[in-house]
Short mmCIF file of C-alpha atoms in Angstrom, two decimals:
data_model
loop_
_atom_site.label_atom_id
_atom_site.label_comp_id
_atom_site.label_asym_id
_atom_site.label_seq_id
_atom_site.Cartn_x
_atom_site.Cartn_y
_atom_site.Cartn_z
CA MET A 7 -11.66 -8.68 -15.49
CA THR A 8 -12.80 -5.01 -15.44
CA LEU A 9 -10.75 -2.31 -13.77
CA ASP A 10 -13.26 -2.05 -10.91
CA THR A 11 -12.86 -5.74 -10.06
CA PHE A 12 -8.92 -5.34 -10.26
CA PHE A 13 -9.03 -2.62 -7.69
CA LEU A 14 -11.51 -4.32 -5.50
CA LEU A 15 -9.04 -7.32 -5.34
CA LEU A 16 -5.83 -5.12 -5.43
CA VAL A 17 -6.63 -2.69 -2.46
CA PRO A 18 -7.38 -5.22 0.32
CA THR A 19 -4.65 -7.40 -0.83
CA TYR A 20 -2.24 -4.34 -0.88
CA LEU A 21 -3.41 -3.44 2.82
CA VAL A 22 -3.03 -6.92 4.10
CA LEU A 23 0.70 -7.11 2.58
CA ILE A 24 1.50 -3.74 4.36
CA ALA A 25 0.25 -5.03 7.72
CA TYR A 26 2.04 -8.33 7.38
CA GLY A 27 5.26 -6.53 6.17
CA GLN A 28 5.19 -4.19 9.18
CA VAL A 29 4.72 -7.19 11.74
CA GLY A 30 7.53 -9.06 9.90
CA ALA A 31 9.70 -6.18 10.29
CA ARG A 32 9.00 -5.83 13.93
CA LYS A 33 9.56 -9.62 14.44
CA ARG A 34 13.01 -9.39 12.72
CA ARG A 35 13.76 -6.55 15.21
CA LEU A 36 14.68 -4.03 12.76
CA SER A 37 15.40 -0.48 14.16
CA ALA A 38 12.67 2.04 14.05
CA ARG A 39 14.33 3.83 11.23
CA ALA A 40 14.73 0.69 9.07
CA ARG A 41 11.02 -0.15 9.66
CA ALA A 42 10.00 3.30 8.64
CA ILE A 43 12.05 3.12 5.41
CA ALA A 44 10.55 -0.30 4.59
CA ALA A 45 7.08 1.07 5.24
CA VAL A 46 7.56 4.00 3.09
CA LEU A 47 8.74 1.82 0.25
CA ARG A 48 5.97 -0.79 0.92
CA VAL A 49 3.40 1.86 0.92
CA ALA A 50 4.75 4.05 -2.04
CA LEU A 51 5.85 1.74 -4.66
CA PRO A 52 2.63 -0.13 -5.64
CA PRO A 53 0.65 3.19 -6.00
CA VAL A 54 3.51 4.81 -8.09
CA ALA A 55 3.64 1.64 -10.28
CA LEU A 56 -0.28 1.99 -10.81
CA VAL A 57 -0.14 5.63 -11.58
CA ALA A 58 2.66 4.96 -14.17
CA VAL A 59 0.50 2.20 -15.66
CA LEU A 60 -2.57 4.55 -15.78
CA LEU A 61 -0.58 7.39 -17.39
CA TRP A 62 1.08 4.90 -19.88
CA GLU A 63 -2.45 3.85 -20.98
CA GLY A 64 -2.92 7.19 -22.46
CA ASP A 65 -6.62 7.74 -21.76
CA PRO A 66 -6.84 10.98 -19.74
CA ALA A 67 -10.39 10.20 -18.64
CA LEU A 68 -9.40 6.96 -17.17
CA SER A 69 -6.25 8.51 -15.47
CA HIS A 70 -8.26 11.32 -13.81
CA ALA A 71 -10.96 8.99 -12.68
CA TRP A 72 -8.75 6.47 -11.07
CA LEU A 73 -5.86 8.75 -9.58
CA PRO A 74 -8.07 9.74 -6.42
CA VAL A 75 -8.53 6.07 -5.88
CA VAL A 76 -4.82 5.37 -6.09
CA ALA A 77 -4.14 8.28 -3.87
CA GLY A 78 -6.70 6.91 -1.41
CA MET A 79 -5.03 3.55 -1.54
CA ALA A 80 -1.66 5.13 -0.59
CA ALA A 81 -3.16 7.07 2.23
CA ALA A 82 -4.87 3.86 3.64
CA GLY A 83 -1.69 1.96 3.36
CA ALA A 84 0.17 4.79 5.35
CA VAL A 85 -2.54 4.60 7.91
CA VAL A 86 -2.31 0.87 8.31
CA ALA A 87 1.57 0.94 8.56
CA ALA A 88 1.20 3.67 11.34
CA LEU A 89 -1.46 1.60 13.16
CA VAL A 90 0.51 -1.57 13.06
CA GLU A 91 3.46 0.36 14.55
CA PHE A 92 1.22 1.61 17.29
CA VAL A 93 -0.89 -1.51 18.04
CA ALA A 94 1.73 -4.32 17.42
CA PRO A 95 3.67 -3.69 20.73
CA LYS A 96 0.39 -3.74 22.66
CA VAL A 97 -0.70 -7.09 21.33
CA GLY A 98 2.81 -8.71 21.45
CA ALA A 99 3.43 -8.86 17.79
#
């Protein structure tokens, strides 16, 4: 499996897990603050782990090439979490 294929599988899975995690937190009736903390952890930890793996790999060209992708992944995750918080009450989730 190439790195491209890995990211093509990882990013959509990451976004789906963020959405399901946010809906699950709403269904457990967590407070807004607890949902926000859970969202930050859910959004931030996987990209931080990926950056650590890329930097540990030791190839500067590889790291510089994929860091914008990982940053975009984190930004997309934050948008998905915010949209779930905005849309979920309107659709009854």
